[in-house]
Coordinates of C-alpha atoms in Angstrom, one line a residue:
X214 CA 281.5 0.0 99.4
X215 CA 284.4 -1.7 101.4
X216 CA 285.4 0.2 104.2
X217 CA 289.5 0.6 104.0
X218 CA 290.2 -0.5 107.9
X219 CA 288.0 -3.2 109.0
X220 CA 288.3 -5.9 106.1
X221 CA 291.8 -7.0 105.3
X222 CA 292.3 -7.1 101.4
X223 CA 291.8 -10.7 101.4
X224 CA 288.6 -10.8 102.5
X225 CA 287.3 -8.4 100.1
X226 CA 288.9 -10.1 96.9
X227 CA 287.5 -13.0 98.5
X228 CA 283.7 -10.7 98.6
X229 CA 284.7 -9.5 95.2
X230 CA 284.8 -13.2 93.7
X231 CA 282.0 -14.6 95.5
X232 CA 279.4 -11.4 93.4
X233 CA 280.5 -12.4 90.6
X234 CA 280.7 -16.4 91.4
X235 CA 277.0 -16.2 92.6
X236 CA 275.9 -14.5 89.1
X237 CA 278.5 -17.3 87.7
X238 CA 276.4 -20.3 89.2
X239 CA 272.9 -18.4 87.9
X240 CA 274.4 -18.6 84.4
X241 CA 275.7 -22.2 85.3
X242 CA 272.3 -23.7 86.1
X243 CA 271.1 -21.9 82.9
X244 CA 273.5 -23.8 81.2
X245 CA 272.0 -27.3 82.7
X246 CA 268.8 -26.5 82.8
X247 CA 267.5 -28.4 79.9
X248 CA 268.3 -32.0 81.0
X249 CA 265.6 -30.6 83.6
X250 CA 263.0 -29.4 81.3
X251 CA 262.9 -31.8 78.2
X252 CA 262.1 -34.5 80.1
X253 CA 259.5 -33.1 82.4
X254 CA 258.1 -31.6 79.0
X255 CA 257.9 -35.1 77.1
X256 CA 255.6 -36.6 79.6
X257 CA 252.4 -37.6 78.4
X258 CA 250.5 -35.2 81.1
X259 CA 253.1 -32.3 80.4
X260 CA 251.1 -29.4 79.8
X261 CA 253.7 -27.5 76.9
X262 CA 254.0 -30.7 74.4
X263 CA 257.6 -30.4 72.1
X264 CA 258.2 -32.1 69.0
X265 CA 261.6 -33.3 68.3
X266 CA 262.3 -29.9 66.1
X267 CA 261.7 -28.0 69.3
X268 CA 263.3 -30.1 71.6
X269 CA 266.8 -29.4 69.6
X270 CA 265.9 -25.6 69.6
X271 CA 265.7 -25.4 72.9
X272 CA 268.3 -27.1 73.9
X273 CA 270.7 -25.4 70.8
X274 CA 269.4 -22.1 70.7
X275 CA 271.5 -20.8 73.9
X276 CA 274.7 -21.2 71.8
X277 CA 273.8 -18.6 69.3
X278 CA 272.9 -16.2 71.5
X279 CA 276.2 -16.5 73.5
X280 CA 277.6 -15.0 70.7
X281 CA 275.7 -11.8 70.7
X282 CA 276.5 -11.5 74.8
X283 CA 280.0 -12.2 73.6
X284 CA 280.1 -9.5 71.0
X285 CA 278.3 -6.6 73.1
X286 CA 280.4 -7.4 75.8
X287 CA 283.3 -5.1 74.8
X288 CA 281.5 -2.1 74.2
X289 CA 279.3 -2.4 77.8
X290 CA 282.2 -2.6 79.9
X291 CA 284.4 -0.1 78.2
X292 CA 281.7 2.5 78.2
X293 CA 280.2 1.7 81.5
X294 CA 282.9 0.3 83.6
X295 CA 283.3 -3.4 85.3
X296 CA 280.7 -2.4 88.0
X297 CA 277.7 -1.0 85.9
X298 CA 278.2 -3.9 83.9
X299 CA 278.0 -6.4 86.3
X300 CA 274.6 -5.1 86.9
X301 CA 273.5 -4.7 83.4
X302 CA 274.3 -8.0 82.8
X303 CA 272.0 -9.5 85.1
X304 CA 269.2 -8.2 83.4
X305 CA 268.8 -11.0 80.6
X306 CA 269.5 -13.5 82.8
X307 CA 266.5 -12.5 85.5
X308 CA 264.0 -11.9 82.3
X309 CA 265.4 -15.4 81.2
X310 CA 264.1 -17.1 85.0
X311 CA 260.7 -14.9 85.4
X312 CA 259.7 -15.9 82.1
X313 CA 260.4 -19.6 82.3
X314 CA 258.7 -19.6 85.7
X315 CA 255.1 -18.3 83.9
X316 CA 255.5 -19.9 80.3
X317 CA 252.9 -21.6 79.0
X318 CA 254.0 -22.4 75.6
X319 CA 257.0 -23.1 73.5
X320 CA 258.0 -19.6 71.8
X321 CA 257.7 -18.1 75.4
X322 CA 260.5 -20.6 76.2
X323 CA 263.1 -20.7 73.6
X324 CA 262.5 -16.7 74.6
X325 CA 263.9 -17.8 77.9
X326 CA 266.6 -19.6 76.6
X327 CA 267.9 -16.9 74.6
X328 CA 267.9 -14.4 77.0
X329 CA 269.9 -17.2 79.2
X330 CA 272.9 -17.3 76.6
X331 CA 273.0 -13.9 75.9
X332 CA 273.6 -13.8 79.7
X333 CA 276.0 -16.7 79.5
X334 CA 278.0 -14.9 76.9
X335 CA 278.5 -11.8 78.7
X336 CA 279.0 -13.2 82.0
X337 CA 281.8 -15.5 80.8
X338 CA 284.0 -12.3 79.9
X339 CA 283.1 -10.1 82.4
X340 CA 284.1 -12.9 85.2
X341 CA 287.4 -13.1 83.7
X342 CA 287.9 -9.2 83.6
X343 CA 286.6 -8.7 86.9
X344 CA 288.6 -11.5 89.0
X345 CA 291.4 -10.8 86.9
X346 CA 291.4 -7.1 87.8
X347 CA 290.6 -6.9 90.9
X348 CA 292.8 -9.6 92.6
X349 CA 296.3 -10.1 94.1
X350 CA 299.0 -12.0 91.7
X351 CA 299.7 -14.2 94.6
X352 CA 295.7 -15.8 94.6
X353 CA 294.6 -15.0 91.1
X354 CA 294.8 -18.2 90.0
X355 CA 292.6 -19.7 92.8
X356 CA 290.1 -17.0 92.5
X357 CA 289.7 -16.8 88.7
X358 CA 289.2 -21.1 89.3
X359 CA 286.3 -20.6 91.6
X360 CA 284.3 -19.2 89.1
X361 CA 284.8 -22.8 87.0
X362 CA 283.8 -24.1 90.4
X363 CA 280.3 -21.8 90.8
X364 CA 279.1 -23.0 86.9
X365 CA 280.0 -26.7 87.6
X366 CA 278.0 -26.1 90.9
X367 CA 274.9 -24.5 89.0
X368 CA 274.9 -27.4 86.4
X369 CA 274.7 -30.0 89.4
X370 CA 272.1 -27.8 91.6
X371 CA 269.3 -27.5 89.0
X372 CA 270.1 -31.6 88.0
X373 CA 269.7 -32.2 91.6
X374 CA 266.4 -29.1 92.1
X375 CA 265.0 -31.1 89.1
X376 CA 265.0 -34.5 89.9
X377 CA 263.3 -33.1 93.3
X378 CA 260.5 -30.8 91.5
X379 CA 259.4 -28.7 88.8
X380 CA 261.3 -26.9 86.6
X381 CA 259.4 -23.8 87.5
X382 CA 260.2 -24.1 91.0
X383 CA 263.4 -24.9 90.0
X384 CA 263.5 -21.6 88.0
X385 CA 262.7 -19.7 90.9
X386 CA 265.1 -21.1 93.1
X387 CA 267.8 -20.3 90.7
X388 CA 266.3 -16.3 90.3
X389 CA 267.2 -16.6 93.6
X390 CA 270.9 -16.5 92.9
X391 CA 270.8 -13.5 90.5
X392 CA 268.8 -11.6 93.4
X393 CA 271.8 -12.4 95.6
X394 CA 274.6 -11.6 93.4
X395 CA 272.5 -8.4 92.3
X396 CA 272.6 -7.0 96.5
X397 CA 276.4 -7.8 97.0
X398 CA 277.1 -5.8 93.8
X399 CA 276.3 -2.7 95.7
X400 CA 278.8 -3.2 97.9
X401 CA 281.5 -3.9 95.1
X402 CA 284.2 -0.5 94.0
X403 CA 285.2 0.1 90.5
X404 CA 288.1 -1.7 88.5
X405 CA 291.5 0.4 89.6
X406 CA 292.0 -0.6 86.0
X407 CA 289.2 0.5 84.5
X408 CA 289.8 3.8 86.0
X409 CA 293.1 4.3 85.0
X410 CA 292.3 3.2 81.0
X411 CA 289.9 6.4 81.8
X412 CA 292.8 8.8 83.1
X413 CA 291.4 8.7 86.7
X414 CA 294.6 8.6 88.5
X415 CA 293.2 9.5 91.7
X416 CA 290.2 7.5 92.1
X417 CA 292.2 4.6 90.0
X418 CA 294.7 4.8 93.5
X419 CA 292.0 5.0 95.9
X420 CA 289.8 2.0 94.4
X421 CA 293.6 -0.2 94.1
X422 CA 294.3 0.5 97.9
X423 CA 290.7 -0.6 99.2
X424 CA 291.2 -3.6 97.4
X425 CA 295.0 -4.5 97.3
X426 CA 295.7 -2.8 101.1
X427 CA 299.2 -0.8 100.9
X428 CA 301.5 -3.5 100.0
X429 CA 301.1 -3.4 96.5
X430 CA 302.3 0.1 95.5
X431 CA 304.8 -1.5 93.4
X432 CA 302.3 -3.0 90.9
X433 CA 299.7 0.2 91.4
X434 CA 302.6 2.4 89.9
X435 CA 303.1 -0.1 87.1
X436 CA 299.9 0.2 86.5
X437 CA 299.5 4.4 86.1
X438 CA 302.5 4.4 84.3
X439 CA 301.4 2.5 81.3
X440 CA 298.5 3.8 81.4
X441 CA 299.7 7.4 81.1
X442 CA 302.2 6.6 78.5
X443 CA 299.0 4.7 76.7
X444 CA 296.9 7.4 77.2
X445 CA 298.7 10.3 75.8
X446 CA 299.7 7.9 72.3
X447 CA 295.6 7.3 72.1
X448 CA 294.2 8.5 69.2
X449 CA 290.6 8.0 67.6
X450 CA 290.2 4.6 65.8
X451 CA 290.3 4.7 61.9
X452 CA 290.2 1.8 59.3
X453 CA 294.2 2.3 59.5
X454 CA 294.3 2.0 63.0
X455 CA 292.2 -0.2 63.6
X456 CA 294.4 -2.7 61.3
X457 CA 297.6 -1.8 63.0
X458 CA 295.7 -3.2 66.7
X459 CA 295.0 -5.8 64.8
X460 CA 298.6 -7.0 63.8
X461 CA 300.0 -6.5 67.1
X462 CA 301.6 -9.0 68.9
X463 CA 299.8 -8.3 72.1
X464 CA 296.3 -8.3 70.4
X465 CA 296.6 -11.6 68.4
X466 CA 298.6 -13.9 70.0
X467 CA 296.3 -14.2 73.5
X468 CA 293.6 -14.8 71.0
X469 CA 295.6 -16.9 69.2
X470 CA 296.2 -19.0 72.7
X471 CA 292.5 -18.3 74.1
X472 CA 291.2 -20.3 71.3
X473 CA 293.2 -23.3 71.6
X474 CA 292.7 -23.7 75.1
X475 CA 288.7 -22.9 74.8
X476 CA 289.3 -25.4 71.3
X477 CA 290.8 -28.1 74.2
X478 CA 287.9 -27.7 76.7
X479 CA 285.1 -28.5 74.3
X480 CA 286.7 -30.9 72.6
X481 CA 288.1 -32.9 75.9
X482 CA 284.7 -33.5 76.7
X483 CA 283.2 -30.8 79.2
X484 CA 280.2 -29.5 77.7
X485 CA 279.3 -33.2 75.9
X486 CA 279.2 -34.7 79.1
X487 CA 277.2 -32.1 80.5
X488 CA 274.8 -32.2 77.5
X489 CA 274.8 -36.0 76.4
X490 CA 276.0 -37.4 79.3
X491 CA 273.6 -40.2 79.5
X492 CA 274.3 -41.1 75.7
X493 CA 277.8 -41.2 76.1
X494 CA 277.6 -43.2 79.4
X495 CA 275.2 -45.9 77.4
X496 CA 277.0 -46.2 74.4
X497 CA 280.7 -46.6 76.4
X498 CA 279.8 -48.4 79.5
X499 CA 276.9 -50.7 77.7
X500 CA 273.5 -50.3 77.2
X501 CA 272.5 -52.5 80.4
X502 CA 273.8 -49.4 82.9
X503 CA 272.0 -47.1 84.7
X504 CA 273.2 -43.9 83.4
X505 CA 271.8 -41.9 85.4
X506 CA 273.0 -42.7 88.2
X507 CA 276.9 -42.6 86.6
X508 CA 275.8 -39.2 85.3
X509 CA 275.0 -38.1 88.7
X510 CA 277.9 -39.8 90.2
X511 CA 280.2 -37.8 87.6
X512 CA 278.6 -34.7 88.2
X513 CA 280.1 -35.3 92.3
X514 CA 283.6 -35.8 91.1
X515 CA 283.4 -32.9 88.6
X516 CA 282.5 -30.7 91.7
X517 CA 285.3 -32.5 93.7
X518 CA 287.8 -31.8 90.7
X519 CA 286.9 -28.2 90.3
X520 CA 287.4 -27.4 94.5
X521 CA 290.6 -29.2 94.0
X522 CA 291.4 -27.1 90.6
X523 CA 291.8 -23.9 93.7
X524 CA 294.5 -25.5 95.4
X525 CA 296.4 -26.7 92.4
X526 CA 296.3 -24.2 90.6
X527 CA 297.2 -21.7 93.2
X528 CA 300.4 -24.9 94.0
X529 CA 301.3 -24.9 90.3
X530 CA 302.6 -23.1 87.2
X531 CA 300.4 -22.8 84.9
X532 CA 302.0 -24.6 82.3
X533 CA 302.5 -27.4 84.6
X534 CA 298.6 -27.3 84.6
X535 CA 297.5 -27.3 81.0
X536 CA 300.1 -30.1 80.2
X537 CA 299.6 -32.7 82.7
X538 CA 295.8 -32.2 82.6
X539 CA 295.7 -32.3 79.0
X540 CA 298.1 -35.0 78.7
X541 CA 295.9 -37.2 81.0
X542 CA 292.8 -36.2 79.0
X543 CA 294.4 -37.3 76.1
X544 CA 295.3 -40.4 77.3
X545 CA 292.3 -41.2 78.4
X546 CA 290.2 -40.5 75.0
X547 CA 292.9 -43.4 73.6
X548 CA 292.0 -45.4 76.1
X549 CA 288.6 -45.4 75.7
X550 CA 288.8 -45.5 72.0
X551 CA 291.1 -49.1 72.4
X552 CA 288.6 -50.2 74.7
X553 CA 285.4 -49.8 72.6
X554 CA 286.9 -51.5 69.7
X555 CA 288.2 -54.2 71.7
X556 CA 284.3 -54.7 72.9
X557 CA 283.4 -54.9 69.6
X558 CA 285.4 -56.9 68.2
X559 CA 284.5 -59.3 71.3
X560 CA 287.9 -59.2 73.2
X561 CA 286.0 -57.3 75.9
X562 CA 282.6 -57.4 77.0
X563 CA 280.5 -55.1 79.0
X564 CA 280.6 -56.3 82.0
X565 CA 284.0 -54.8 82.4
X566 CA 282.1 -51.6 83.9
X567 CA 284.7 -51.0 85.9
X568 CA 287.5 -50.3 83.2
X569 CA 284.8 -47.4 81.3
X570 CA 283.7 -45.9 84.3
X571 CA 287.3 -45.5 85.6
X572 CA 288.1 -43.7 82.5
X573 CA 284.8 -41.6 82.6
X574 CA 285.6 -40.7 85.3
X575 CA 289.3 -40.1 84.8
X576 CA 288.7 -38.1 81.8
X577 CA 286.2 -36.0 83.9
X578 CA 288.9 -35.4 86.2
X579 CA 291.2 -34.0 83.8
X580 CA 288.8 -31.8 82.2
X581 CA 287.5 -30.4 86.1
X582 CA 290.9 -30.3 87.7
X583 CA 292.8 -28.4 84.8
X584 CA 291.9 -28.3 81.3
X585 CA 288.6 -26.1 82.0
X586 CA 289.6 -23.8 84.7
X587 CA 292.7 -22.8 82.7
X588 CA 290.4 -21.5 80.2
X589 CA 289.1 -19.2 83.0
X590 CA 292.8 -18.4 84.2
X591 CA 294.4 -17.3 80.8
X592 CA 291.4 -15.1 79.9
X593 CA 291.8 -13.1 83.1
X594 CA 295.6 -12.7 82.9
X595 CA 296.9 -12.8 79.0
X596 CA 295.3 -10.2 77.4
X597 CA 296.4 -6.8 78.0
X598 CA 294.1 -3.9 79.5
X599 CA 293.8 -1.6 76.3
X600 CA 292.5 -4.7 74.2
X601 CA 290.8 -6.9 77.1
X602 CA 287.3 -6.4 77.1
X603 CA 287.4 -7.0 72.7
X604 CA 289.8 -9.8 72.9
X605 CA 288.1 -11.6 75.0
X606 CA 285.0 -10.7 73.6
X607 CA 286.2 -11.8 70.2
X608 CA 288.1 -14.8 71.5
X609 CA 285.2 -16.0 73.2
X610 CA 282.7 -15.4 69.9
X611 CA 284.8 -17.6 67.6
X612 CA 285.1 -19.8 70.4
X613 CA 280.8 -20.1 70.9
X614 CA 280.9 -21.0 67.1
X615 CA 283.8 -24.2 68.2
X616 CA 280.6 -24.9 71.2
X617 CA 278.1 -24.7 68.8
X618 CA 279.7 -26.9 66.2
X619 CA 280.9 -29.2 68.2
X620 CA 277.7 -29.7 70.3
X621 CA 275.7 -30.1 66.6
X622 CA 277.7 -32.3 65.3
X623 CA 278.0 -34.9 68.5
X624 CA 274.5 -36.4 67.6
X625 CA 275.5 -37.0 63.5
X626 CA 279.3 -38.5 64.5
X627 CA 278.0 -41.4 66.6
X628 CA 275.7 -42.8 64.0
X629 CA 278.5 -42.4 61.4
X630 CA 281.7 -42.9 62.8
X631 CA 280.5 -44.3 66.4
X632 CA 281.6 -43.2 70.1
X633 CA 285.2 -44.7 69.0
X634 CA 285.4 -42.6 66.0
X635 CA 284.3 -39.6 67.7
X636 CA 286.8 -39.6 70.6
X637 CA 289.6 -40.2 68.0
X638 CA 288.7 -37.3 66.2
X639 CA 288.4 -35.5 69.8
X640 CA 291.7 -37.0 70.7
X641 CA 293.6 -35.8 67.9
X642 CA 292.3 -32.1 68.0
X643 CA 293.7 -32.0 72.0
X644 CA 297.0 -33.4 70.5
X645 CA 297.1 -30.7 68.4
X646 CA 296.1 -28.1 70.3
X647 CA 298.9 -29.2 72.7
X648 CA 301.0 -28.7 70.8
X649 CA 300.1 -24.9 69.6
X650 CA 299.3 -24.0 73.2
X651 CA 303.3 -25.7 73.9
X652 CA 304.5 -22.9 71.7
X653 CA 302.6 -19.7 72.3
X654 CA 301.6 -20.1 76.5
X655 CA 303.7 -17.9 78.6
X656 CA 304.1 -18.8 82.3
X657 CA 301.9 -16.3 84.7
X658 CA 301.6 -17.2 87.3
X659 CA 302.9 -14.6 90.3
X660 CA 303.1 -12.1 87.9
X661 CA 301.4 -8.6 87.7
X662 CA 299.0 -8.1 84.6
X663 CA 301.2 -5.4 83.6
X664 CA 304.3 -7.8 83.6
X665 CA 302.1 -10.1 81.4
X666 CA 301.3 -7.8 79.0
X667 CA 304.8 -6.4 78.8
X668 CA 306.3 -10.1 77.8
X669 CA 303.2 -10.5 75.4
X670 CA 304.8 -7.4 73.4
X671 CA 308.1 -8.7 73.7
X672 CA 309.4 -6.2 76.5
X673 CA 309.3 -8.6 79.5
X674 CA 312.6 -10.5 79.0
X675 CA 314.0 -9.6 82.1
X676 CA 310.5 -9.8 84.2
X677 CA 310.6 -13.5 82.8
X678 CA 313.7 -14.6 85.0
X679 CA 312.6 -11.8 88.2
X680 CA 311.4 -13.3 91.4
X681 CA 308.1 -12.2 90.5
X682 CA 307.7 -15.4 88.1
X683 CA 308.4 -18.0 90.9
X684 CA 305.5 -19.1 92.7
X685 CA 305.1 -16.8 95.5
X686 CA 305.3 -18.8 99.0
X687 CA 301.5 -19.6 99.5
X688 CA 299.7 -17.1 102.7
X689 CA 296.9 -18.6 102.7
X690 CA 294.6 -21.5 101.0
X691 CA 291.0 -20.4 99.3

């Protein structure tokens, strides 16, 4: 573990972030890892033919098992803690790379693949939990981005591995980054928050000040304090309780929220891009392009976008960050709508490259600078501590189904309504979820996770207008 006086508190948040972000861009490359493998397995010489059945299995299959890492989730962190977790979790996702390496057929794959999204959908909660916990008010923001930043990092490593070898030795090489993540874990304390959900005051201190340094007592006494008045009301969960959780204002409404910013993300365009990119490149900048090549060069700027997504969201509120990026994405799905029926209808032609790929582009921007880290943000800061681990394990289950549907149903809109029609349809479920995330966000930024969940009960009225909600002078830039 840390040791208290030679590392300043910074440095190990920053230590704290990069575990987790390394596990992060494991999962991420996971997550791109077919645009790798189908092709290399659709050669003539390829040594593990597909049919088109298996093909869609494989690449589909990851999505359902999300959803069982999403639901165990709760239950593994609660019971084990952040830090045991951390390393259970790690265990699909190595069994996922050491099997792919040595398969020789297709059942010994789509085992792979479902051991990848069970990963995937624990990892994507835990991350939240974690960087959320762990780290200063003042740099949550920036921190809880990077670990957008590590999965958009994976996704263009293993395109990049794979257009340079095998996708077994691209496997490996991504094994590699679990093994990494797994060594630094050691070296990782227990959540102060964890602790104190378990009554250990004393430890619960001693983990907050390795962490946090002494300047932070104000928020470590927050902390113990609700706690203790939490723990002494706990009781054992009945049918009866149970229902009572559920109706609370604190338990529904940052699912209620959760959803419609995960809703925004898929439907803005983030994970079709990353899993028909070259289809949706073909059918909006003309079939004449390479598409490769303006998947490759969209895949830079989404990196760019996501490194810049630190900075601006540690500069901004985070209202100010879901609405312009979200506004822009919208715009630029009515753009390219107008622009596709203008092409066919013959008042534009193809060989306006320029005016698609700006929008591509634009739109991959929006969805890499804002839309998708906020996603990461909220989760790690809106739901309070006695519901966090199940709320965002159940936020982010109904939100796998939204994936799943929406990555199914891609493939059967373009031959019915075309890209046009599909973008309209994308366009108008980001207007509406604008305008339910307009009415149920709260602002968070600068404020302590107790101060959050107090104003997500109702109770935080005067923290609202405190100097804790103004964005705290920047000390330094991640």
């Amino acid at each position: 573990m840390f040791t208290h006086m030679t590392i300043s508190p910074f440095l190990k948040q920053c230590f704290v972030t990069a575990t987790i972000c390394m596990n992060v861009l494991s999962n991420g490359a996971s997550y791109g890892f077919p645009a790798v493998l189908l092709p290399q397995l659709k050669l003539p010489d390829s040594t593990i033919p597909i049919t088109k059945s298996e093909e869609s299995w494989i690449a589909s299959v990851v999505t359902v098992a999300m959803l069982v890492g999403n639901l165990t989730m709760p239950l593994i962190m609660d019971v084990l803690g952040r830090r045991k977790a951390t390393f259970l979790i790690m265990v699909p996702i190595t069994v996922a790379w050491i099997t792919m390496i040595f398969a020789t057929n297709v059942q010994l794959i789509l085992f792979a693949r479902v051991m990848q999204g069970l990963s995937f959908g624990q990892v994507v909660p835990i991350r939240a939990v974690i960087i959320g916990e762990y780290t200063s008010p003042k740099n949550r923001g920036a921190f809880l981005t990077t670990a957008t930043v590590a999965q958009t990092i994976g996704i263009f490593l293993v395109h990049l591995l794979g257009s340079l070898m095998t996708w077994q030795s691209t496997a490996l090489i991504c094994l590699m980054f679990t093994a990494i993540s797994f060594v630094m874990t050691f070296f990782i304390p227990e959540s102060p928050s964890w602790l104190a959900s378990k009554g250990r005051y004393e430890e619960c201190k001693k983990h907050f000040r390795k962490l946090r340094g002494d300047g932070e007592e104000a928020e470590l006494n927050e902390l113990i304090q609700a706690r203790m008045e939490h723990n002494s009301k706990e009781r054992s969960i009945t049918f009866r309780s149970g229902l009572e959780i559920v109706r609370k204002v604190e338990f529904y409404m940052p699912i209620l929220l959760f959803l419609h910013v995960t809703l925004m993300a898929y439907v803005a365009g983030g994970m079709n891009l990353a899993v028909y990119g070259t289809t949706i490149v073909s059918l909006i900048m003309g079939p004449d392009v390479d598409a490769h090549f303006w998947l490759v060069v969209i895949d830079v700027l989404r990196i760019v976008a996501n490194i810049v997504a630190v900075y601006y969201m540690k500069m901004c509120l985070r209202r100010t960050v879901t609405f312009s990026t979200g506004g822009l994405c919208l715009l630029v799905h009515v753009a390219i709508v107008a622009y596709v029926i203008l092409v066919k209808n013959g008042i534009a032609t193809y060989d306006w490259v320029w005016i698609p790929a700006v929008l591509l582009n634009l739109q991959c921007f929006a969805v890499s600078l804002g839309i998708l880290p906020i996603t990461c943000v909220l989760a790690g800061e809106v739901f309070p501590l006695a519901y966090r681990s199940i709320g965002i394990s159940v936020g982010m289950a109904i939100a796998t189904v939204f994936h799943f549907l929406i990555l199914k149903t891609f493939p059967y809109l373009i031959p019915t309504v075309g890209i046009e029609g599909a973008y309209g349809i994308y366009a108008c479920a980001i207007l509406y979820c604008l305008i339910v995330i307009y009415f149920t966000m709260p602002e968070t930024k600068g404020r302590t996770l107790q101060q959050i969940e107090d104003s997500m009960k109702g109770m935080g009225k005067q923290s609202k207008n405190s100097d804790n909600t103004k964005s705290p002078t920047p000390t330094c830039c991640i």
